[in-house]
Amino acid sequence: MSPETFGPDIIELLKEKLYNDVTSTFIGRFGYIITITAIKNIGEGRIRANSGIASFLIRFEAIVFKPLKEEVLDGEVTIVNQQGLFCQVGPCIIFVSNHQFPGGFNFNAENSEGAYLHQDGSKIMRGSFVRLRVLGAKVETSKMSCTGQMNESCLGLLQNSSEITTEESKEKVADSEF
């Protein structure tokens, strides 16, 4: 914190800065910080020599998302190509190779986006919802990339977004038990 922020409101300014700087970011060791749930402690500030800027150690709790190997997740298909598909699972993108699909799916370049068609008539395309298992995760400095599979029992196509109406979504949420 710069010296001009020192004053009676510094604690509130520190909290605001923490929320703004940390929420919705990726920290390699912990994963994606979805939101901060509690601030446990704000330590005393340490003034840096020659600048007057103070650093504060802040301990907090947060809701994080870090896909783990073998974890089963639901995601929305965002890109479909001959090699496989990419799914959006929260802030993470997961690639599923076409070799990791359930049997019976073949690529069809029917339009510019392409789709995987099954012998039974079901279709995996952009906007479809799928259930997948994480095979591996690579953690980089500012992001995480994952690979997944859908060729096990209970994995694969859930439902196409074009088949879900707003009313159906509301009914499914209303009928769900938590």
Coordinates of C-alpha atoms in Angstrom, one line a residue:
M1 CA 0.0 0.0 0.0
S2 CA 1.3 3.4 -0.9
P3 CA 1.8 6.0 1.9
E4 CA -1.1 8.2 0.8
T5 CA -3.5 5.3 1.7
F6 CA -2.3 5.2 5.3
G7 CA -5.0 6.3 7.7
P8 CA -8.0 5.2 9.7
D9 CA -9.6 3.4 6.7
I10 CA -6.5 1.3 5.8
I11 CA -8.1 -2.0 7.0
E12 CA -11.1 -1.5 4.7
L13 CA -8.8 -0.5 1.8
L14 CA -6.7 -3.6 2.4
K15 CA -9.8 -5.8 2.3
E16 CA -11.1 -4.1 -0.9
K17 CA -7.6 -4.5 -2.5
L18 CA -7.5 -8.2 -1.6
Y19 CA -11.0 -8.9 -3.0
N20 CA -10.1 -7.0 -6.2
D21 CA -6.7 -8.4 -6.8
V22 CA -7.3 -12.1 -5.8
T23 CA -10.9 -13.0 -6.7
S24 CA -11.2 -14.7 -10.1
T25 CA -7.4 -15.3 -10.5
F26 CA -5.3 -18.4 -10.7
I27 CA -2.6 -19.2 -8.2
G28 CA -0.7 -22.3 -9.2
R29 CA -0.5 -24.1 -5.9
F30 CA -4.2 -23.5 -5.0
G31 CA -6.0 -23.3 -8.4
Y32 CA -8.6 -20.8 -9.4
I33 CA -9.7 -18.5 -6.6
I34 CA -13.5 -18.2 -7.1
T35 CA -14.2 -16.0 -4.1
I36 CA -12.9 -15.0 -0.7
T37 CA -15.1 -16.3 2.1
A38 CA -13.4 -15.0 5.2
I39 CA -10.4 -12.8 6.2
K40 CA -8.7 -14.5 9.2
N41 CA -6.0 -12.0 10.0
I42 CA -4.4 -8.9 8.7
G43 CA -0.8 -8.6 9.9
E44 CA 1.2 -5.5 10.7
G45 CA 2.5 -3.7 7.8
R46 CA 6.2 -3.7 6.9
I47 CA 7.5 -0.5 5.3
R48 CA 9.9 -1.1 2.4
A49 CA 13.1 0.8 2.5
N50 CA 13.5 3.8 0.1
S51 CA 9.9 3.7 -1.1
G52 CA 7.6 4.1 1.9
I53 CA 5.3 1.4 0.5
A54 CA 4.0 -1.0 3.1
S55 CA 3.3 -4.7 2.6
F56 CA 0.7 -6.6 4.7
L57 CA 0.4 -10.3 5.3
I58 CA -3.3 -11.2 5.0
R59 CA -4.6 -14.7 5.9
F60 CA -7.9 -15.6 4.3
E61 CA -10.1 -18.5 3.3
A62 CA -11.5 -18.9 -0.2
I63 CA -13.5 -21.1 -2.4
V64 CA -11.1 -22.5 -5.0
F65 CA -11.4 -24.8 -8.0
K66 CA -8.6 -27.1 -8.9
P67 CA -9.4 -30.1 -11.0
L68 CA -7.8 -33.2 -9.7
K69 CA -6.7 -36.3 -11.6
E70 CA -9.5 -38.9 -11.8
E71 CA -12.1 -36.3 -10.8
V72 CA -15.5 -36.5 -12.7
L73 CA -16.8 -33.1 -13.9
D74 CA -19.6 -31.8 -16.0
G75 CA -18.8 -29.2 -18.7
E76 CA -20.1 -27.4 -21.8
V77 CA -18.5 -28.2 -25.1
T78 CA -17.0 -25.0 -26.6
I79 CA -14.9 -26.2 -29.6
V80 CA -15.3 -29.4 -31.7
N81 CA -12.7 -30.5 -34.2
Q82 CA -11.3 -33.7 -35.8
Q83 CA -8.9 -34.2 -32.9
G84 CA -11.5 -34.0 -30.2
L85 CA -13.3 -31.3 -28.2
F86 CA -12.7 -28.6 -25.6
C87 CA -15.0 -28.2 -22.6
Q88 CA -15.5 -25.3 -20.3
V89 CA -15.6 -26.4 -16.7
G90 CA -15.9 -23.3 -14.6
P91 CA -12.8 -21.3 -15.4
C92 CA -10.9 -24.3 -16.7
I93 CA -10.7 -25.6 -20.3
I94 CA -10.4 -29.4 -20.7
F95 CA -9.4 -31.2 -23.9
V96 CA -10.9 -34.6 -24.7
S97 CA -9.2 -36.5 -27.5
N98 CA -11.6 -38.3 -29.9
H99 CA -9.7 -41.5 -28.8
Q100 CA -11.2 -41.0 -25.3
F101 CA -14.8 -40.8 -26.5
P102 CA -17.4 -43.6 -25.9
G103 CA -17.7 -46.0 -28.8
G104 CA -19.8 -45.2 -31.8
F105 CA -19.0 -41.5 -32.2
N106 CA -17.6 -40.3 -35.5
F107 CA -16.6 -36.8 -36.6
N108 CA -18.9 -35.0 -39.0
A109 CA -18.0 -31.7 -40.5
E110 CA -21.6 -30.9 -41.4
N111 CA -21.1 -27.2 -40.7
S112 CA -18.2 -24.9 -39.9
E113 CA -18.2 -26.0 -36.3
G114 CA -18.4 -29.8 -36.8
A115 CA -19.9 -32.4 -34.5
Y116 CA -19.5 -36.0 -33.3
L117 CA -22.5 -38.1 -34.3
H118 CA -23.4 -41.4 -32.7
Q119 CA -24.9 -44.4 -34.3
D120 CA -28.0 -44.0 -32.2
G121 CA -28.5 -40.4 -33.5
S122 CA -27.2 -38.5 -30.5
K123 CA -24.8 -35.6 -31.3
I124 CA -21.9 -33.9 -29.4
M125 CA -21.6 -30.4 -30.7
R126 CA -20.8 -26.9 -29.5
G127 CA -23.1 -26.2 -26.6
S128 CA -23.6 -29.8 -25.6
F129 CA -23.1 -30.8 -22.0
V130 CA -20.8 -33.7 -21.2
R131 CA -19.6 -35.6 -18.2
L132 CA -15.9 -36.4 -18.2
R133 CA -13.1 -37.7 -16.0
V134 CA -9.9 -35.7 -15.7
L135 CA -6.8 -37.7 -16.9
G136 CA -4.2 -35.1 -16.2
A137 CA -3.6 -31.5 -15.3
K138 CA -0.7 -29.2 -16.2
V139 CA -0.2 -26.3 -13.9
E140 CA 1.4 -23.2 -15.4
T141 CA 2.1 -19.8 -13.9
S142 CA -1.2 -18.2 -14.7
K143 CA -3.4 -21.1 -15.9
M144 CA -4.1 -24.8 -15.8
S145 CA -4.7 -27.0 -18.8
C146 CA -6.3 -30.4 -18.4
T147 CA -7.0 -33.5 -20.5
G148 CA -10.0 -35.8 -20.0
Q149 CA -11.8 -38.9 -21.1
M150 CA -15.5 -39.9 -21.7
N151 CA -15.1 -43.6 -22.5
E152 CA -16.3 -45.1 -19.2
S153 CA -19.7 -46.0 -17.9
C154 CA -21.8 -42.9 -16.9
L155 CA -19.5 -40.5 -18.8
G156 CA -20.2 -38.8 -22.1
L157 CA -23.1 -36.8 -23.5
L158 CA -25.5 -35.4 -21.0
Q159 CA -27.8 -33.2 -23.1
N160 CA -27.5 -30.6 -25.9
S161 CA -28.1 -27.0 -24.8
S162 CA -30.5 -26.6 -27.8
E163 CA -32.7 -29.3 -26.3
I164 CA -33.0 -27.5 -22.9
T165 CA -35.5 -24.7 -22.7
T166 CA -35.5 -22.0 -20.0
E167 CA -38.7 -23.5 -18.5
E168 CA -37.1 -27.0 -18.3
S169 CA -34.1 -25.6 -16.6
K170 CA -36.3 -23.8 -14.0
E171 CA -38.2 -27.0 -13.4
K172 CA -35.1 -29.1 -13.0
V173 CA -33.7 -26.6 -10.5
A174 CA -37.0 -26.5 -8.6
D175 CA -37.2 -30.3 -8.5
S176 CA -33.6 -30.7 -7.3
E177 CA -32.9 -31.6 -3.7
F178 CA -29.9 -30.1 -2.0

